[in-house]
């Protein structure tokens, strides 16, 4: 049981880093555009959080590229290995097209999540543990403390320049 908890913790940290690296690399959100992301950022700022961190939080929640896409890829690997994860990445790409979003970050995040989950499986961390880790990563970014998460994400925002 302790081994599973450690694996889930490791997966959560790696998934959290994956979300941040994809957003920082693709400079997301570079500007407003996703109304939900703007609403989340404004709400976080009104509560005393960091506006830029709130924008990153909003992007992770409202765009299919970060939380939903990587989680979908992890589920695809769980069900059907690398092929399942890559199929999920294609679905994320199509979903972004439907939303008129270029989707390069989303597709990249889903592909990276596919290989990360597969690689962790080879290292002894099961795909199910990675799925649990992703859910925890999403919760720490979104559900536990918007104030503190936005301030931490705001620091990462500065790395974009």
PDB file of C-alpha atoms in Angstrom, residues 19-158:
ATOM      1  CA  UNK A  19       1.112  20.831 -17.107  1.00  0.00           C
ATOM      2  CA  UNK A  20       3.462  23.683 -16.215  1.00  0.00           C
ATOM      3  CA  UNK A  21       6.123  22.832 -18.807  1.00  0.00           C
ATOM      4  CA  UNK A  22       3.548  22.660 -21.611  1.00  0.00           C
ATOM      5  CA  UNK A  23       1.963  25.972 -20.605  1.00  0.00           C
ATOM      6  CA  UNK A  24       5.300  27.764 -20.170  1.00  0.00           C
ATOM      7  CA  UNK A  25       6.755  26.305 -23.377  1.00  0.00           C
ATOM      8  CA  UNK A  26       3.723  27.290 -25.457  1.00  0.00           C
ATOM      9  CA  UNK A  27       3.378  30.592 -23.557  1.00  0.00           C
ATOM     10  CA  UNK A  28      -0.195  29.820 -22.549  1.00  0.00           C
ATOM     11  CA  UNK A  29      -2.363  31.632 -22.142  1.00  0.00           C
ATOM     12  CA  UNK A  30      -0.546  34.295 -24.144  1.00  0.00           C
ATOM     13  CA  UNK A  31      -3.616  36.470 -24.248  1.00  0.00           C
ATOM     14  CA  UNK A  32      -7.243  36.251 -23.313  1.00  0.00           C
ATOM     15  CA  UNK A  33      -9.621  34.371 -25.498  1.00  0.00           C
ATOM     16  CA  UNK A  34     -11.003  31.521 -23.503  1.00  0.00           C
ATOM     17  CA  UNK A  35     -13.789  33.212 -21.566  1.00  0.00           C
ATOM     18  CA  UNK A  36     -13.713  30.629 -18.794  1.00  0.00           C
ATOM     19  CA  UNK A  37      -9.976  31.158 -18.296  1.00  0.00           C
ATOM     20  CA  UNK A  38     -10.482  34.920 -18.074  1.00  0.00           C
ATOM     21  CA  UNK A  39     -13.332  34.468 -15.583  1.00  0.00           C
ATOM     22  CA  UNK A  40     -11.237  32.175 -13.393  1.00  0.00           C
ATOM     23  CA  UNK A  41      -8.263  34.565 -13.509  1.00  0.00           C
ATOM     24  CA  UNK A  42     -10.443  37.537 -12.538  1.00  0.00           C
ATOM     25  CA  UNK A  43     -12.074  35.608  -9.707  1.00  0.00           C
ATOM     26  CA  UNK A  44      -8.712  34.461  -8.357  1.00  0.00           C
ATOM     27  CA  UNK A  45      -7.344  38.002  -8.501  1.00  0.00           C
ATOM     28  CA  UNK A  46     -10.398  39.390  -6.657  1.00  0.00           C
ATOM     29  CA  UNK A  47      -9.765  36.811  -3.920  1.00  0.00           C
ATOM     30  CA  UNK A  48      -6.185  38.072  -3.482  1.00  0.00           C
ATOM     31  CA  UNK A  49      -4.398  35.656  -5.798  1.00  0.00           C
ATOM     32  CA  UNK A  50      -2.067  36.296  -8.699  1.00  0.00           C
ATOM     33  CA  UNK A  51      -3.773  37.287 -11.981  1.00  0.00           C
ATOM     34  CA  UNK A  52      -1.152  35.607 -14.169  1.00  0.00           C
ATOM     35  CA  UNK A  53      -1.242  32.435 -12.087  1.00  0.00           C
ATOM     36  CA  UNK A  54      -5.019  32.573 -12.279  1.00  0.00           C
ATOM     37  CA  UNK A  55      -4.750  32.770 -16.061  1.00  0.00           C
ATOM     38  CA  UNK A  56      -2.629  29.625 -16.093  1.00  0.00           C
ATOM     39  CA  UNK A  57      -5.135  27.936 -13.772  1.00  0.00           C
ATOM     40  CA  UNK A  58      -7.952  28.974 -16.084  1.00  0.00           C
ATOM     41  CA  UNK A  59      -6.112  27.648 -19.108  1.00  0.00           C
ATOM     42  CA  UNK A  60      -5.515  24.295 -17.445  1.00  0.00           C
ATOM     43  CA  UNK A  61      -9.210  23.998 -16.556  1.00  0.00           C
ATOM     44  CA  UNK A  62     -10.890  25.459 -19.636  1.00  0.00           C
ATOM     45  CA  UNK A  63      -8.715  24.253 -22.457  1.00  0.00           C
ATOM     46  CA  UNK A  64      -8.892  20.625 -23.511  1.00  0.00           C
ATOM     47  CA  UNK A  65      -5.120  20.557 -23.847  1.00  0.00           C
ATOM     48  CA  UNK A  66      -3.988  20.419 -20.280  1.00  0.00           C
ATOM     49  CA  UNK A  67      -6.060  18.615 -17.714  1.00  0.00           C
ATOM     50  CA  UNK A  68      -8.576  16.821 -19.891  1.00  0.00           C
ATOM     51  CA  UNK A  69      -6.202  15.934 -22.715  1.00  0.00           C
ATOM     52  CA  UNK A  70      -3.425  14.529 -20.575  1.00  0.00           C
ATOM     53  CA  UNK A  71      -5.897  12.667 -18.389  1.00  0.00           C
ATOM     54  CA  UNK A  72      -7.545  11.239 -21.513  1.00  0.00           C
ATOM     55  CA  UNK A  73      -4.122  10.149 -22.801  1.00  0.00           C
ATOM     56  CA  UNK A  74      -3.340   8.444 -19.480  1.00  0.00           C
ATOM     57  CA  UNK A  75      -6.662   6.613 -19.659  1.00  0.00           C
ATOM     58  CA  UNK A  76      -5.867   5.616 -23.239  1.00  0.00           C
ATOM     59  CA  UNK A  77      -2.542   4.118 -22.137  1.00  0.00           C
ATOM     60  CA  UNK A  78      -4.312   2.315 -19.293  1.00  0.00           C
ATOM     61  CA  UNK A  79      -6.798   0.771 -21.724  1.00  0.00           C
ATOM     62  CA  UNK A  80      -4.701   0.131 -24.829  1.00  0.00           C
ATOM     63  CA  UNK A  81      -1.053   1.046 -24.284  1.00  0.00           C
ATOM     64  CA  UNK A  82       0.744   3.595 -26.447  1.00  0.00           C
ATOM     65  CA  UNK A  83      -1.824   3.173 -29.219  1.00  0.00           C
ATOM     66  CA  UNK A  84      -4.606   4.155 -26.834  1.00  0.00           C
ATOM     67  CA  UNK A  85      -2.718   7.226 -25.650  1.00  0.00           C
ATOM     68  CA  UNK A  86      -1.944   8.350 -29.190  1.00  0.00           C
ATOM     69  CA  UNK A  87      -5.569   7.800 -30.184  1.00  0.00           C
ATOM     70  CA  UNK A  88      -6.534  10.060 -27.278  1.00  0.00           C
ATOM     71  CA  UNK A  89      -4.055  12.667 -28.569  1.00  0.00           C
ATOM     72  CA  UNK A  90      -5.732  12.576 -31.985  1.00  0.00           C
ATOM     73  CA  UNK A  91      -9.113  13.056 -30.293  1.00  0.00           C
ATOM     74  CA  UNK A  92      -7.720  16.050 -28.368  1.00  0.00           C
ATOM     75  CA  UNK A  93      -6.437  17.508 -31.649  1.00  0.00           C
ATOM     76  CA  UNK A  94      -9.861  17.058 -33.280  1.00  0.00           C
ATOM     77  CA  UNK A  95     -11.596  18.520 -30.216  1.00  0.00           C
ATOM     78  CA  UNK A  96      -9.373  21.581 -30.378  1.00  0.00           C
ATOM     79  CA  UNK A  97     -10.206  22.012 -34.050  1.00  0.00           C
ATOM     80  CA  UNK A  98     -13.904  21.890 -33.231  1.00  0.00           C
ATOM     81  CA  UNK A  99     -13.300  24.676 -30.659  1.00  0.00           C
ATOM     82  CA  UNK A 100     -11.263  26.718 -33.204  1.00  0.00           C
ATOM     83  CA  UNK A 101      -8.191  26.312 -31.000  1.00  0.00           C
ATOM     84  CA  UNK A 102      -4.892  25.585 -32.776  1.00  0.00           C
ATOM     85  CA  UNK A 103      -4.417  22.821 -30.220  1.00  0.00           C
ATOM     86  CA  UNK A 104      -0.699  22.334 -30.597  1.00  0.00           C
ATOM     87  CA  UNK A 105      -0.134  22.531 -26.859  1.00  0.00           C
ATOM     88  CA  UNK A 106      -3.014  20.163 -26.210  1.00  0.00           C
ATOM     89  CA  UNK A 107      -1.843  17.624 -28.704  1.00  0.00           C
ATOM     90  CA  UNK A 108       1.739  17.924 -27.471  1.00  0.00           C
ATOM     91  CA  UNK A 109       0.587  17.529 -23.853  1.00  0.00           C
ATOM     92  CA  UNK A 110      -1.429  14.427 -24.709  1.00  0.00           C
ATOM     93  CA  UNK A 111       1.463  12.877 -26.658  1.00  0.00           C
ATOM     94  CA  UNK A 112       3.924  13.678 -23.850  1.00  0.00           C
ATOM     95  CA  UNK A 113       1.492  12.264 -21.283  1.00  0.00           C
ATOM     96  CA  UNK A 114       1.185   9.095 -23.365  1.00  0.00           C
ATOM     97  CA  UNK A 115       4.913   8.471 -23.341  1.00  0.00           C
ATOM     98  CA  UNK A 116       5.303   9.618 -19.735  1.00  0.00           C
ATOM     99  CA  UNK A 117       2.634   7.186 -18.501  1.00  0.00           C
ATOM    100  CA  UNK A 118       4.017   4.381 -20.660  1.00  0.00           C
ATOM    101  CA  UNK A 119       7.568   5.072 -19.451  1.00  0.00           C
ATOM    102  CA  UNK A 120       6.469   5.206 -15.836  1.00  0.00           C
ATOM    103  CA  UNK A 121       4.722   1.871 -16.378  1.00  0.00           C
ATOM    104  CA  UNK A 122       8.022   0.407 -17.494  1.00  0.00           C
ATOM    105  CA  UNK A 123       9.604   1.872 -14.338  1.00  0.00           C
ATOM    106  CA  UNK A 124       7.021   0.212 -12.095  1.00  0.00           C
ATOM    107  CA  UNK A 125       4.414   2.954 -11.736  1.00  0.00           C
ATOM    108  CA  UNK A 126       1.152   1.604 -13.137  1.00  0.00           C
ATOM    109  CA  UNK A 127      -1.048   3.622 -15.493  1.00  0.00           C
ATOM    110  CA  UNK A 128      -3.823   3.555 -12.876  1.00  0.00           C
ATOM    111  CA  UNK A 129      -1.443   5.201 -10.406  1.00  0.00           C
ATOM    112  CA  UNK A 130      -0.615   7.816 -13.048  1.00  0.00           C
ATOM    113  CA  UNK A 131      -4.314   8.512 -13.536  1.00  0.00           C
ATOM    114  CA  UNK A 132      -4.695   9.013  -9.780  1.00  0.00           C
ATOM    115  CA  UNK A 133      -1.603  11.238  -9.823  1.00  0.00           C
ATOM    116  CA  UNK A 134      -3.065  13.356 -12.626  1.00  0.00           C
ATOM    117  CA  UNK A 135      -6.298  13.821 -10.739  1.00  0.00           C
ATOM    118  CA  UNK A 136      -4.324  14.918  -7.672  1.00  0.00           C
ATOM    119  CA  UNK A 137      -2.218  17.290  -9.800  1.00  0.00           C
ATOM    120  CA  UNK A 138      -5.371  18.840 -11.240  1.00  0.00           C
ATOM    121  CA  UNK A 139      -6.877  19.174  -7.754  1.00  0.00           C
ATOM    122  CA  UNK A 140      -3.773  20.876  -6.357  1.00  0.00           C
ATOM    123  CA  UNK A 141      -3.833  23.364  -9.206  1.00  0.00           C
ATOM    124  CA  UNK A 142      -7.585  23.912  -9.132  1.00  0.00           C
ATOM    125  CA  UNK A 143      -9.351  22.718  -6.042  1.00  0.00           C
ATOM    126  CA  UNK A 144      -7.371  23.097  -2.863  1.00  0.00           C
ATOM    127  CA  UNK A 145      -6.270  26.755  -2.656  1.00  0.00           C
ATOM    128  CA  UNK A 146      -6.748  29.074  -5.594  1.00  0.00           C
ATOM    129  CA  UNK A 147      -4.908  31.785  -3.728  1.00  0.00           C
ATOM    130  CA  UNK A 148      -1.719  29.798  -3.087  1.00  0.00           C
ATOM    131  CA  UNK A 149      -1.775  27.881  -6.377  1.00  0.00           C
ATOM    132  CA  UNK A 150      -2.162  31.116  -8.359  1.00  0.00           C
ATOM    133  CA  UNK A 151       0.786  32.695  -6.560  1.00  0.00           C
ATOM    134  CA  UNK A 152       2.984  29.674  -7.278  1.00  0.00           C
ATOM    135  CA  UNK A 153       1.863  29.531 -10.911  1.00  0.00           C
ATOM    136  CA  UNK A 154       2.432  33.278 -11.195  1.00  0.00           C
ATOM    137  CA  UNK A 155       6.100  32.662 -10.450  1.00  0.00           C
ATOM    138  CA  UNK A 156       6.276  30.203 -13.335  1.00  0.00           C
ATOM    139  CA  UNK A 157       4.536  32.764 -15.540  1.00  0.00           C
ATOM    140  CA  UNK A 158       7.634  34.956 -15.228  1.00  0.00           C
TER     141      UNK A 158
END
